Amino acid sequence: MSKYKTIGIVGGVGPYAGLDLNEKIFRLTQASRDQEHLNVLLYSLPSQIEDRTEFLEGKVKNNPALGIYDVLKKLESAGSDIVGIPCNTAHAPEIWNVFMSRLKAENSNLYVLNMIVETAKRIIAENPGKKIGVLGTNGTVNFDIYGKLYKEFGLHVKYPDAEIQKNLVHPAIYDASYGIKAKSNPVSGKARDDLFKAIEHLIEKDVDAIVLGCTEIPLAIEEENYKGIPLLDSTMILARSLVDLAGAERIERKQK
Amino acid sequence: MSKYKTIGIVGGVGPYAGLDLNEKIFRLTQASRDQEHLNVLLYSLPSQIEDRTEFLEGKVKNNPALGIYDVLKKLESAGSDIVGIPCNTAHAPEIWNVFMSRLKAENSNLYVLNMIVETAKRIIAENPGKKIGVLGTNGTVNFDIYGKLYKEFGLHVKYPDAEIQKNLVHPAIYDASYGIKAKSNPVSGKARDDLFKAIEHLIEKDVDAIVLGCTEIPLAIEEENYKGIPLLDSTMILARSLVDLAGAERIERKQK
């Protein structure tokens, strides 16, 4: 038995984002031998979880919440105490509230961290300013997932203009030939270049910090700053919160 | 339900090797969207699995087979059909036979691939020659895990001389300050340099190919060849066999 809490990860959304969260949990844990690392269960069951953006846009009927709920239940019965879901779009109320209300109705003890809320808390702690740019999928941007949750933290969210979102950001994640979901090892130069064009665009819109608000984006962009503006990795912030909650000694590290 | 078999991974031995196997499974699978990836369950429960080399050397009493067996049972009840254990030293008969005989006694349907046997099959298929150098932990080398299993394939195993093994190879994996288990992202320059010195040494011993026979080593060495000698990544070979067995379309790729 470990003296620390066991971390569960709802993987598959996307598969590489699940690995990335798991890797960041290991990286942030103070450990010099195998046995000192935390217990982590990573479930990648991608075929049973519909695309989150396609659901929000009405293109697929089944709510991905159903597949996510199933994975959460599996993680719970496998012994997870705390869980992260490394998909920003899955945090849309239309999806999030469905699986959370089911867990609540069952009096589940599983503690599911809200990645968007964790990023807001981190911004408040670091205090770069109130104007926060967000890069994400069409689902995250068009359904204003960040804006809704950041309001109560007094943060003002700015997204890319529609043309930039449609032609640069979303395809950098989803395009079947060069998008990160199709090509993540290595990421294509075009996906990375297009994301940096969108970052430039957000900086022109006078933001104080930019959240890489899709867990595929940090697979392409590891920089912690760009032209003096902090680039906040939502996956890294979630990993940090999970390691802290699990009770392990964490390697201190400026958020990237 | 996925039409493919579900892959389970006994992670935590070490934690990064589990991630590496999982990443290689994703990388070798033909997929352009999340939903096309295989179901993979990665259980990293490192605190309950004793160090494999320390057990073989009599330094710890509990057989790591007990912790591995527990993880195998958990993976089975979570729906895994086929399993990989990304730790070469865990393939020592003193460990491997204990958990395998328990599974057999229960008529378990779980199919646990033997990574060492998979590397042997791959060598026979690629046919670089019969003299195979192996880099591994003291447990793998001193208990001749490869030699015992390779004999029936007609392959002749050569290990580094005792001084090289003791001073370069084992510490590159285990040293608490610069070893890969303590420092894997990024790996220390010293661990990598020392492993290449051992590779040079094996080449001087006239080998036809070298197996990176500890799953931590490919975290430091991504090269597929060195001075014309193939460097065979045991984790990549295991990933390849798992993707094939799961029934997914695999990206054809020369073994590295």
Coordinates of C-alpha atoms in Angstrom, one line a residue:
Chain A
M1 CA 0.0 0.0 0.0
S2 CA 1.2 3.4 -0.9
K3 CA 0.9 6.2 1.7
Y4 CA -0.2 8.5 -1.1
K5 CA -3.4 8.8 -2.9
T6 CA -3.8 6.9 -6.2
I7 CA -4.2 9.1 -9.3
G8 CA -6.5 8.1 -12.1
I9 CA -6.3 9.5 -15.6
V10 CA -9.1 9.5 -18.1
G11 CA -6.9 8.9 -21.1
G12 CA -7.8 8.6 -24.8
V13 CA -9.0 12.3 -25.0
G14 CA -6.6 12.3 -26.8
P15 CA -4.4 9.3 -26.2
Y16 CA -1.2 11.4 -26.3
A17 CA -2.6 14.0 -23.9
G18 CA -3.2 11.2 -21.4
L19 CA 0.4 10.1 -21.7
D20 CA 1.6 13.7 -21.4
L21 CA -0.4 14.2 -18.2
N22 CA 1.0 11.0 -16.8
E23 CA 4.6 11.9 -17.8
K24 CA 4.2 15.4 -16.2
I25 CA 3.0 13.7 -12.9
F26 CA 6.1 11.6 -12.8
R27 CA 8.3 14.5 -13.8
L28 CA 6.9 16.7 -10.9
T29 CA 7.3 14.0 -8.3
Q30 CA 10.4 14.0 -6.1
A31 CA 11.7 10.4 -6.6
S32 CA 15.1 8.8 -7.1
R33 CA 13.9 5.2 -7.5
D34 CA 10.9 3.4 -9.0
Q35 CA 9.3 2.7 -5.6
E36 CA 9.1 6.4 -4.7
H37 CA 6.8 7.3 -7.6
L38 CA 3.1 7.7 -7.2
N39 CA 0.5 5.1 -8.1
V40 CA -1.1 6.2 -11.4
L41 CA -3.7 4.4 -13.4
L42 CA -4.0 5.6 -17.0
Y43 CA -7.1 4.3 -18.9
S44 CA -7.0 5.0 -22.6
L45 CA -10.3 3.8 -24.0
P46 CA -10.7 6.3 -26.9
S47 CA -13.1 4.3 -29.1
Q48 CA -15.9 4.6 -26.5
I49 CA -15.6 8.4 -26.1
E50 CA -17.0 10.5 -28.8
D51 CA -15.2 13.6 -30.0
R52 CA -16.0 16.4 -27.6
T53 CA -16.1 19.3 -30.1
E54 CA -18.2 17.3 -32.6
F55 CA -20.8 16.6 -29.9
L56 CA -21.0 20.3 -28.8
E57 CA -21.5 21.2 -32.5
G58 CA -24.3 18.6 -32.9
K59 CA -22.3 16.5 -35.3
V60 CA -22.5 13.3 -33.2
K61 CA -25.4 12.4 -31.0
N62 CA -23.9 10.4 -28.1
N63 CA -22.6 12.6 -25.3
P64 CA -18.9 11.8 -24.7
A65 CA -19.9 12.2 -21.0
L66 CA -21.3 8.6 -21.1
G67 CA -17.9 7.2 -22.1
I68 CA -16.1 9.4 -19.7
Y69 CA -18.4 8.4 -16.9
D70 CA -17.8 4.7 -17.7
V71 CA -14.0 5.3 -17.5
L72 CA -14.4 7.2 -14.2
K73 CA -16.3 4.3 -12.7
K74 CA -13.6 1.9 -13.9
L75 CA -10.9 4.1 -12.4
E76 CA -12.8 4.3 -9.2
S77 CA -13.3 0.5 -8.8
A78 CA -9.6 0.1 -9.7
G79 CA -8.7 2.1 -6.6
S80 CA -8.3 5.7 -7.9
D81 CA -8.8 8.4 -5.3
I82 CA -8.3 11.5 -7.4
V83 CA -8.8 11.9 -11.2
G84 CA -7.8 14.2 -13.9
I85 CA -9.4 14.5 -17.4
P86 CA -6.8 15.9 -19.8
C87 CA -9.3 17.3 -22.3
N88 CA -10.3 20.9 -22.0
T89 CA -13.4 20.5 -24.2
A90 CA -14.7 17.8 -21.9
H91 CA -15.0 20.5 -19.3
A92 CA -17.9 22.1 -21.2
P93 CA -20.9 22.1 -18.8
E94 CA -22.9 20.2 -21.5
I95 CA -20.5 17.3 -20.9
W96 CA -18.9 17.9 -17.5
N97 CA -22.2 18.3 -15.6
V98 CA -23.6 15.0 -17.0
F99 CA -20.9 12.7 -15.6
M100 CA -20.4 14.8 -12.4
S101 CA -24.1 14.7 -11.6
R102 CA -24.2 10.9 -12.0
L103 CA -21.2 10.5 -9.7
K104 CA -22.9 12.8 -7.2
A105 CA -26.2 10.9 -7.4
E106 CA -24.2 7.8 -6.4
N107 CA -22.4 9.5 -3.6
S108 CA -19.1 8.6 -5.3
N109 CA -16.0 9.5 -3.3
L110 CA -14.0 10.0 -6.5
Y111 CA -12.5 13.5 -6.5
V112 CA -12.4 14.8 -10.1
L113 CA -10.3 17.8 -10.5
N114 CA -11.5 20.6 -12.8
M115 CA -8.5 21.5 -15.0
I116 CA -10.0 24.8 -16.1
V117 CA -10.6 25.9 -12.4
E118 CA -7.0 24.7 -11.6
T119 CA -5.6 27.0 -14.3
A120 CA -7.6 29.9 -13.0
K121 CA -6.3 29.4 -9.5
R122 CA -2.8 29.2 -10.8
I123 CA -3.3 32.5 -12.7
I124 CA -4.6 34.2 -9.6
A125 CA -1.5 32.9 -7.7
E126 CA 1.0 34.0 -10.3
N127 CA -0.9 37.2 -11.1
P128 CA 0.3 38.1 -14.6
G129 CA -2.8 40.3 -15.1
K130 CA -6.5 39.8 -15.8
K131 CA -6.7 39.6 -19.6
I132 CA -6.2 35.9 -20.5
G133 CA -5.9 34.6 -24.0
V134 CA -7.0 31.1 -24.6
L135 CA -6.1 28.7 -27.4
G136 CA -8.3 25.7 -27.8
T137 CA -10.6 23.6 -30.0
N138 CA -13.7 25.0 -31.7
G139 CA -15.6 23.4 -28.9
T140 CA -13.7 25.1 -26.2
V141 CA -13.8 28.5 -27.9
N142 CA -17.2 28.6 -29.4
F143 CA -18.9 27.3 -26.3
D144 CA -16.8 29.7 -24.2
I145 CA -15.8 27.1 -21.7
Y146 CA -13.0 29.3 -20.2
G147 CA -15.1 32.5 -20.1
K148 CA -17.9 30.8 -18.2
L149 CA -15.6 29.4 -15.5
Y150 CA -13.1 32.3 -15.4
K151 CA -15.8 34.9 -14.7
E152 CA -16.0 34.1 -11.0
F153 CA -12.2 34.5 -10.7
G154 CA -12.5 38.0 -12.1
L155 CA -10.5 37.0 -15.2
H156 CA -11.4 38.3 -18.7
V157 CA -11.0 35.7 -21.5
K158 CA -10.0 36.6 -25.0
Y159 CA -10.1 34.1 -27.9
P160 CA -8.7 34.3 -31.4
D161 CA -10.8 36.0 -34.1
A162 CA -13.1 33.5 -36.0
E163 CA -10.9 33.3 -39.1
I164 CA -7.8 32.5 -37.1
Q165 CA -9.6 30.0 -35.0
K166 CA -11.1 28.3 -38.0
N167 CA -8.0 28.3 -40.3
L168 CA -5.1 28.0 -37.9
V169 CA -5.9 26.8 -34.4
H170 CA -8.6 24.1 -34.8
P171 CA -6.8 22.5 -37.8
A172 CA -3.5 22.5 -36.0
I173 CA -5.2 20.1 -33.6
Y174 CA -7.6 18.2 -35.8
D175 CA -6.4 18.2 -39.4
A176 CA -6.1 14.6 -40.5
S177 CA -2.8 15.2 -42.3
Y178 CA -0.9 17.7 -40.2
G179 CA -2.9 18.1 -37.0
I180 CA -1.5 17.1 -33.6
K181 CA -4.1 14.4 -33.1
A182 CA -3.0 12.7 -36.3
K183 CA 0.7 13.5 -36.1
S184 CA 2.2 14.0 -32.6
N185 CA 5.5 12.3 -32.7
P186 CA 7.0 14.4 -34.0
V187 CA 4.4 17.2 -34.3
S188 CA 4.3 18.7 -37.8
G189 CA 6.1 22.0 -38.4
K190 CA 2.9 23.5 -39.8
A191 CA 0.8 22.7 -36.7
R192 CA 3.5 24.4 -34.6
D193 CA 3.9 27.4 -36.9
D194 CA 0.1 28.0 -37.1
L195 CA -0.2 27.9 -33.3
F196 CA 2.5 30.5 -33.0
K197 CA 0.7 32.7 -35.5
A198 CA -2.3 32.5 -33.3
I199 CA -0.2 33.3 -30.2
E200 CA 1.1 36.4 -32.0
H201 CA -2.5 37.3 -32.8
L202 CA -3.6 37.0 -29.2
I203 CA -0.6 39.1 -28.1
E204 CA -1.7 41.8 -30.5
K205 CA -5.1 41.6 -28.7
D206 CA -3.3 42.8 -25.6
V207 CA -3.4 39.7 -23.3
D208 CA -1.4 39.3 -20.1
A209 CA -1.0 35.6 -20.4
I210 CA -2.1 32.8 -22.7
V211 CA -3.5 29.4 -21.7
L212 CA -2.6 26.5 -24.0
G213 CA -6.2 25.4 -23.4
C214 CA -6.2 22.2 -25.4
T215 CA -4.1 19.3 -24.1
E216 CA -2.7 18.6 -27.5
I217 CA -1.2 22.1 -27.8
P218 CA 1.6 21.5 -25.2
L219 CA 2.7 18.5 -27.3
A220 CA 3.7 21.1 -30.0
I221 CA 4.7 24.0 -27.8
E222 CA 7.0 23.5 -24.8
E223 CA 8.0 27.2 -24.5
E224 CA 7.0 28.7 -21.2
N225 CA 7.0 32.3 -22.5
Y226 CA 6.8 34.0 -25.8
K227 CA 7.7 37.7 -26.3
G228 CA 7.5 38.2 -22.5
I229 CA 4.0 36.7 -22.3
P230 CA 3.6 33.6 -20.1
L231 CA 2.3 30.5 -22.0
L232 CA 0.4 28.4 -19.4
D233 CA 0.2 24.6 -20.0
S234 CA -3.1 23.4 -18.7
T235 CA -1.8 19.8 -18.6
M236 CA 1.2 20.8 -16.4
I237 CA -1.1 22.8 -14.1
L238 CA -3.4 19.7 -13.7
A239 CA -0.4 17.4 -13.1
R240 CA 0.9 19.8 -10.4
S241 CA -2.4 19.9 -8.6
L242 CA -2.7 16.1 -8.8
V243 CA 0.7 15.5 -7.3
D244 CA 0.0 18.0 -4.5
L245 CA -3.4 16.4 -3.8
A246 CA -1.9 12.9 -3.8
G247 CA 0.4 14.1 -1.0
A248 CA 3.7 13.5 -2.6
E249 CA 6.7 15.8 -2.4
R250 CA 6.6 17.8 -5.6
I251 CA 9.6 19.2 -7.5
E252 CA 9.2 23.0 -7.3
R253 CA 9.1 24.3 -10.8
K254 CA 7.7 27.5 -12.3
Q255 CA 4.6 26.6 -14.2
K256 CA 5.2 26.3 -17.9
Chain B
M1 CA -16.7 -1.9 -27.5
S2 CA -13.5 -1.9 -29.5
K3 CA -13.1 -4.6 -32.1
Y4 CA -9.5 -4.9 -31.1
K5 CA -8.0 -6.6 -28.1
T6 CA -7.4 -4.4 -25.0
I7 CA -3.7 -4.1 -24.0
G8 CA -2.6 -4.0 -20.4
I9 CA 0.8 -2.7 -19.3
V10 CA 2.4 -3.6 -16.0
G11 CA 3.9 -0.1 -15.4
G12 CA 6.1 1.1 -12.6
V13 CA 9.0 -1.1 -13.5
G14 CA 10.1 1.6 -14.0
P15 CA 7.4 4.2 -14.3
Y16 CA 9.0 5.9 -17.4
A17 CA 9.5 2.5 -19.1
G18 CA 5.7 1.9 -18.8
L19 CA 5.0 5.3 -20.4
D20 CA 7.6 4.5 -23.1
L21 CA 5.9 1.2 -24.0
N22 CA 2.5 2.9 -24.0
E23 CA 3.8 5.7 -26.3
K24 CA 5.4 3.2 -28.7
I25 CA 2.1 1.3 -28.9
F26 CA 0.3 4.6 -29.9
R27 CA 3.1 5.5 -32.3
L28 CA 3.0 2.2 -34.1
T29 CA -0.8 2.2 -34.5
Q30 CA -2.3 3.5 -37.7
A31 CA -4.7 6.2 -36.5
S32 CA -5.6 9.7 -37.6
R33 CA -8.1 10.5 -34.8
D34 CA -8.5 9.6 -31.1
Q35 CA -11.1 7.0 -31.6
E36 CA -8.9 4.9 -33.9
H37 CA -6.4 4.2 -31.2
L38 CA -6.2 1.0 -29.2
N39 CA -7.5 0.5 -25.7
V40 CA -4.6 0.5 -23.4
L41 CA -4.6 0.3 -19.6
L42 CA -1.4 1.4 -17.9
Y43 CA -1.0 0.5 -14.2
S44 CA 1.9 2.2 -12.5
L45 CA 2.0 0.8 -9.0
P46 CA 5.7 1.0 -8.3
S47 CA 5.6 1.0 -4.5
Q48 CA 4.3 -2.5 -4.4
I49 CA 6.9 -4.1 -6.7
E50 CA 10.3 -4.6 -5.2
D51 CA 13.4 -3.9 -7.3
R52 CA 14.0 -6.9 -9.5
T53 CA 17.8 -6.8 -9.4
E54 CA 17.9 -6.4 -5.7
F55 CA 15.7 -9.4 -5.3
L56 CA 17.8 -11.6 -7.6
E57 CA 20.9 -10.5 -5.6
G58 CA 19.2 -11.4 -2.3
K59 CA 19.2 -7.8 -1.1
V60 CA 15.4 -7.7 -0.7
K61 CA 13.3 -10.6 0.5
N62 CA 9.9 -10.2 -1.2
N63 CA 9.7 -11.5 -4.7
P64 CA 8.6 -8.7 -7.1
A65 CA 6.6 -11.5 -8.7
L66 CA 4.0 -10.9 -6.0
G67 CA 3.4 -7.3 -6.8
I68 CA 3.5 -8.0 -10.5
Y69 CA 1.0 -10.8 -10.1
D70 CA -1.3 -8.4 -8.2
V71 CA -1.1 -5.9 -11.1
L72 CA -1.7 -8.6 -13.7
K73 CA -4.9 -9.7 -11.8
K74 CA -6.0 -6.0 -11.7
L75 CA -5.4 -5.6 -15.4
E76 CA -7.3 -8.8 -16.1
S77 CA -10.3 -7.8 -14.1
A78 CA -10.2 -4.3 -15.8
G79 CA -10.6 -6.0 -19.2
S80 CA -7.1 -6.5 -20.5
D81 CA -6.7 -9.4 -23.0
I82 CA -2.9 -9.2 -23.6
V83 CA -0.2 -7.8 -21.4
G84 CA 3.3 -6.5 -21.6
I85 CA 5.7 -6.1 -18.7
P86 CA 8.3 -3.5 -19.7
C87 CA 11.1 -4.7 -17.4
N88 CA 13.7 -7.1 -18.7
T89 CA 14.9 -8.2 -15.3
A90 CA 11.3 -9.3 -14.4
H91 CA 11.7 -11.9 -17.1
A92 CA 14.2 -13.9 -14.9
P93 CA 12.8 -17.4 -14.3
E94 CA 13.0 -16.8 -10.5
I95 CA 10.4 -14.0 -11.0
W96 CA 8.6 -14.8 -14.2
N97 CA 7.8 -18.4 -13.4
V98 CA 6.2 -17.4 -10.0
F99 CA 3.5 -15.1 -11.5
M100 CA 3.0 -17.2 -14.6
S101 CA 2.5 -20.4 -12.7
R102 CA -0.1 -18.7 -10.5
L103 CA -2.0 -17.4 -13.5
K104 CA -1.8 -20.9 -15.0
A105 CA -3.1 -22.5 -11.8
E106 CA -6.2 -20.3 -12.1
N107 CA -6.7 -21.0 -15.8
S108 CA -6.4 -17.3 -16.5
N109 CA -7.0 -16.3 -20.1
L110 CA -4.6 -13.4 -19.8
Y111 CA -1.9 -13.6 -22.5
V112 CA 1.4 -12.2 -21.1
L113 CA 3.9 -11.6 -23.8
N114 CA 7.5 -12.5 -23.0
M115 CA 9.6 -9.5 -24.2
I116 CA 12.8 -11.5 -24.3
V117 CA 11.3 -14.2 -26.5
E118 CA 9.8 -11.4 -28.7
T119 CA 13.3 -9.9 -29.2
A120 CA 14.7 -13.3 -30.1
K121 CA 12.0 -13.8 -32.7
R122 CA 12.7 -10.4 -34.1
I123 CA 16.4 -11.1 -34.4
I124 CA 15.7 -14.4 -36.2
A125 CA 13.4 -12.5 -38.6
E126 CA 15.9 -9.7 -39.3
N127 CA 18.9 -12.1 -39.3
P128 CA 21.8 -9.8 -38.4
G129 CA 23.9 -12.8 -37.2
K130 CA 24.0 -15.1 -34.2
K131 CA 26.3 -13.2 -31.8
I132 CA 24.1 -10.8 -29.8
G133 CA 25.4 -8.3 -27.3
V134 CA 23.1 -7.4 -24.4
L135 CA 23.1 -4.3 -22.2
G136 CA 21.0 -4.7 -19.1
T137 CA 20.9 -4.4 -15.3
N138 CA 23.1 -6.5 -13.1
G139 CA 20.1 -8.8 -12.5
T140 CA 19.7 -9.4 -16.3
V141 CA 23.4 -9.9 -16.9
N142 CA 24.5 -11.8 -13.9
F143 CA 21.5 -14.1 -13.9
D144 CA 21.9 -14.6 -17.7
I145 CA 18.3 -14.0 -18.5
Y146 CA 19.0 -13.5 -22.2
G147 CA 21.4 -16.4 -22.5
K148 CA 18.9 -18.9 -21.0
L149 CA 16.1 -17.9 -23.3
Y150 CA 18.2 -17.2 -26.5
K151 CA 19.8 -20.7 -26.4
E152 CA 16.7 -22.3 -27.9
F153 CA 16.8 -19.8 -30.8
G154 CA 20.4 -20.7 -31.6
L155 CA 21.6 -17.2 -30.6
H156 CA 24.8 -16.7 -28.6
V157 CA 24.7 -13.9 -26.0
K158 CA 27.6 -11.7 -25.1
Y159 CA 27.5 -9.4 -22.1
P160 CA 30.0 -6.6 -21.1
D161 CA 32.9 -7.6 -19.0
A162 CA 32.4 -7.4 -15.2
E163 CA 34.2 -4.0 -14.8
I164 CA 32.2 -2.3 -17.6
Q165 CA 29.0 -3.8 -16.3
K166 CA 29.7 -2.7 -12.7
N167 CA 31.1 0.8 -13.4
L168 CA 29.3 1.9 -16.5
V169 CA 26.1 0.0 -17.4
H170 CA 24.4 -0.7 -14.1
P171 CA 25.0 2.8 -12.6
A172 CA 23.8 4.4 -15.9
I173 CA 20.4 2.9 -15.0
Y174 CA 20.5 3.0 -11.2
D175 CA 22.8 5.7 -9.9
A176 CA 20.7 8.0 -7.6
S177 CA 22.2 11.1 -9.0
Y178 CA 22.8 10.5 -12.7
G179 CA 21.1 7.1 -13.5
I180 CA 18.1 7.0 -15.8
K181 CA 15.7 5.8 -13.1
A182 CA 16.5 9.0 -11.1
K183 CA 16.8 11.3 -14.0
S184 CA 15.0 10.5 -17.2
N185 CA 13.6 13.8 -18.5
P186 CA 16.1 14.7 -19.7
V187 CA 18.5 11.8 -19.3
S188 CA 21.9 12.9 -17.9
G189 CA 24.8 13.1 -20.4
K190 CA 26.9 10.8 -18.3
A191 CA 24.3 8.0 -18.4
R192 CA 24.2 8.3 -22.2
D193 CA 28.0 8.5 -22.6
D194 CA 28.6 5.6 -20.3
L195 CA 26.1 3.4 -22.2
F196 CA 27.8 4.3 -25.5
K197 CA 31.2 3.3 -24.0
A198 CA 29.6 -0.1 -23.2
I199 CA 28.3 -0.3 -26.7
E200 CA 31.8 0.3 -28.1
H201 CA 33.1 -2.4 -25.8
L202 CA 30.5 -4.9 -27.0
I203 CA 31.3 -4.1 -30.6
E204 CA 34.9 -4.8 -29.9
K205 CA 33.7 -8.2 -28.6
D206 CA 32.5 -8.9 -32.2
V207 CA 28.7 -8.9 -31.9
D208 CA 26.3 -8.8 -34.8
A209 CA 23.6 -6.8 -33.0
I210 CA 23.1 -5.3 -29.6
V211 CA 19.8 -5.6 -27.6
L212 CA 19.1 -2.6 -25.4
G213 CA 17.9 -5.1 -22.8
C214 CA 16.7 -2.8 -20.0
T215 CA 13.7 -0.7 -20.7
E216 CA 15.3 2.3 -19.2
I217 CA 18.1 2.3 -21.9
P218 CA 16.0 3.4 -24.9
L219 CA 15.0 6.4 -22.9
A220 CA 18.7 7.5 -23.3
I221 CA 19.5 5.9 -26.6
E222 CA 17.2 6.4 -29.6
E223 CA 19.7 5.5 -32.3
E224 CA 18.8 2.4 -34.3
N225 CA 22.3 1.7 -35.4
Y226 CA 25.8 2.5 -34.1
K227 CA 28.9 2.0 -36.3
G228 CA 26.8 -0.3 -38.6
I229 CA 25.6 -2.5 -35.7
P230 CA 21.9 -2.6 -35.1
L231 CA 20.7 -1.5 -31.7
L232 CA 17.5 -3.3 -30.9
D233 CA 15.0 -1.6 -28.5
S234 CA 13.3 -4.3 -26.5
T235 CA 10.4 -1.9 -25.6
M236 CA 9.8 -1.1 -29.3
I237 CA 9.8 -4.8 -30.2
L238 CA 7.3 -5.5 -27.4
A239 CA 5.1 -2.6 -28.5
R240 CA 5.1 -4.0 -32.1
S241 CA 4.1 -7.5 -31.0
L242 CA 1.3 -6.0 -28.8
V243 CA -0.2 -3.9 -31.6
D244 CA -0.1 -6.9 -33.9
L245 CA -1.7 -9.2 -31.4
A246 CA -4.4 -6.6 -30.6
G247 CA -5.3 -6.8 -34.2
A248 CA -4.8 -3.2 -35.2
E249 CA -3.2 -1.9 -38.4
R250 CA 0.4 -1.2 -37.5
I251 CA 2.6 1.4 -39.1
E252 CA 5.4 -0.5 -40.8
R253 CA 8.7 0.6 -39.4
K254 CA 12.0 -0.9 -39.2
Q255 CA 12.6 -2.0 -35.7
K256 CA 14.7 0.4 -33.7

